[in-house]
Amino acid sequence: MLLGVLLVILAVLAAVIVAAPFLRQKVGSADVEKGVHVYKDQLSEVERDLEQGSIGKEEADLARVEIQRRILNAAKTDGSEAVSLGGHWHYRIVTGVAAVVI
């Protein structure tokens, strides 16, 4: 009897450990907005450095282009799925993985 209870507890524990990565939240749009805000701050720093003479015009242009590229990349990868897999696909995956582990 005790062995059966112990095996059930271990099986549930193993299923939770395996299923945990599937249940984590994805990067939301709030995280993307924070990243874009940081890049906008970097753009203002480049402008300030250019006004102070810390960097040249060519360096400022290169920095602006790189920061703008990063802003576009952050906006593209906003955590949304490219392919629609249905409403609750991750719960189905978790159930299947947990069943296999048990």
Tab-separated table of C-alpha atoms in Angstrom:
chain	number	residue	atom	x	y	z
A	1	MET	CA	0.000	0.000	0.000
A	2	LEU	CA	2.751	2.427	0.940
A	3	LEU	CA	4.682	1.554	-2.205
A	4	GLY	CA	1.622	2.313	-4.364
A	5	VAL	CA	1.144	5.738	-2.770
A	6	LEU	CA	4.841	6.505	-3.161
A	7	LEU	CA	4.785	5.531	-6.844
A	8	VAL	CA	1.717	7.712	-7.503
A	9	ILE	CA	3.393	10.692	-5.814
A	10	LEU	CA	6.581	10.183	-7.828
A	11	ALA	CA	4.605	9.842	-11.071
A	12	VAL	CA	2.701	13.074	-10.420
A	13	LEU	CA	5.932	14.844	-9.503
A	14	ALA	CA	7.614	13.638	-12.703
A	15	ALA	CA	4.612	14.739	-14.782
A	16	VAL	CA	4.676	18.223	-13.227
A	17	ILE	CA	8.406	18.604	-13.822
A	18	VAL	CA	8.096	17.548	-17.466
A	19	ALA	CA	4.974	19.664	-18.100
A	20	ALA	CA	6.281	22.866	-16.440
A	21	PRO	CA	7.991	24.328	-19.548
A	22	PHE	CA	4.771	24.015	-21.535
A	23	LEU	CA	2.812	25.991	-18.950
A	24	ARG	CA	5.107	29.013	-18.772
A	25	GLN	CA	3.775	32.278	-20.119
A	26	LYS	CA	5.138	33.640	-23.333
A	27	VAL	CA	6.622	37.080	-23.843
A	28	GLY	CA	3.752	39.522	-23.963
A	29	SER	CA	3.317	42.800	-25.735
A	30	ALA	CA	4.196	44.652	-22.496
A	31	ASP	CA	7.688	43.128	-22.621
A	32	VAL	CA	8.035	44.163	-26.259
A	33	GLU	CA	6.996	47.718	-25.399
A	34	LYS	CA	9.634	47.826	-22.647
A	35	GLY	CA	12.271	46.717	-25.140
A	36	VAL	CA	11.178	49.321	-27.681
A	37	HIS	CA	11.271	51.974	-24.951
A	38	VAL	CA	14.888	51.060	-24.206
A	39	TYR	CA	15.787	51.370	-27.886
A	40	LYS	CA	14.104	54.775	-28.086
A	41	ASP	CA	16.183	55.887	-25.114
A	42	GLN	CA	19.264	54.702	-26.972
A	43	LEU	CA	18.249	56.786	-29.991
A	44	SER	CA	17.980	59.883	-27.793
A	45	GLU	CA	21.410	59.101	-26.317
A	46	VAL	CA	22.884	58.912	-29.817
A	47	GLU	CA	21.381	62.325	-30.617
A	48	ARG	CA	22.769	63.760	-27.383
A	49	ASP	CA	26.236	62.330	-28.057
A	50	LEU	CA	26.141	63.779	-31.564
A	51	GLU	CA	25.230	67.237	-30.203
A	52	GLN	CA	28.024	67.054	-27.627
A	53	GLY	CA	30.528	66.006	-30.245
A	54	SER	CA	31.332	62.669	-28.591
A	55	ILE	CA	30.651	60.831	-31.836
A	56	GLY	CA	30.785	61.796	-35.484
A	57	LYS	CA	27.901	62.063	-37.918
A	58	GLU	CA	28.750	58.763	-39.640
A	59	GLU	CA	28.927	56.911	-36.318
A	60	ALA	CA	25.604	58.423	-35.269
A	61	ASP	CA	23.988	57.355	-38.548
A	62	LEU	CA	25.296	53.814	-38.151
A	63	ALA	CA	24.090	53.670	-34.548
A	64	ARG	CA	20.642	54.974	-35.542
A	65	VAL	CA	20.295	52.382	-38.281
A	66	GLU	CA	21.302	49.562	-35.932
A	67	ILE	CA	18.899	50.697	-33.199
A	68	GLN	CA	16.053	51.070	-35.704
A	69	ARG	CA	16.777	47.564	-36.986
A	70	ARG	CA	16.519	46.252	-33.440
A	71	ILE	CA	13.228	48.095	-32.917
A	72	LEU	CA	11.796	46.493	-36.044
A	73	ASN	CA	13.069	43.079	-34.998
A	74	ALA	CA	11.515	43.455	-31.529
A	75	ALA	CA	8.209	44.481	-33.083
A	76	LYS	CA	8.265	41.454	-35.406
A	77	THR	CA	8.938	38.929	-32.639
A	78	ASP	CA	6.205	39.963	-30.243
A	79	GLY	CA	5.595	36.442	-28.928
A	80	SER	CA	2.654	35.694	-31.209
A	81	GLU	CA	2.484	32.324	-32.903
A	82	ALA	CA	2.959	32.223	-36.657
A	83	VAL	CA	0.733	29.183	-37.119
A	84	SER	CA	-2.642	28.836	-35.472
A	85	LEU	CA	-2.786	25.515	-33.682
A	86	GLY	CA	-6.182	25.907	-32.050
A	87	GLY	CA	-7.395	27.201	-28.751
A	88	HIS	CA	-5.799	25.020	-26.089
A	89	TRP	CA	-3.083	23.118	-27.928
A	90	HIS	CA	-0.525	23.474	-25.123
A	91	TYR	CA	-2.857	21.754	-22.636
A	92	ARG	CA	-3.152	18.836	-25.045
A	93	ILE	CA	0.621	18.600	-25.312
A	94	VAL	CA	1.007	18.722	-21.526
A	95	THR	CA	-1.584	15.969	-21.096
A	96	GLY	CA	0.143	13.775	-23.667
A	97	VAL	CA	3.611	14.295	-22.214
A	98	ALA	CA	2.366	13.696	-18.675
A	99	ALA	CA	0.624	10.490	-19.776
A	100	VAL	CA	3.800	9.227	-21.442
A	101	VAL	CA	5.901	10.035	-18.352
A	102	ILE	CA	3.487	8.320	-16.012
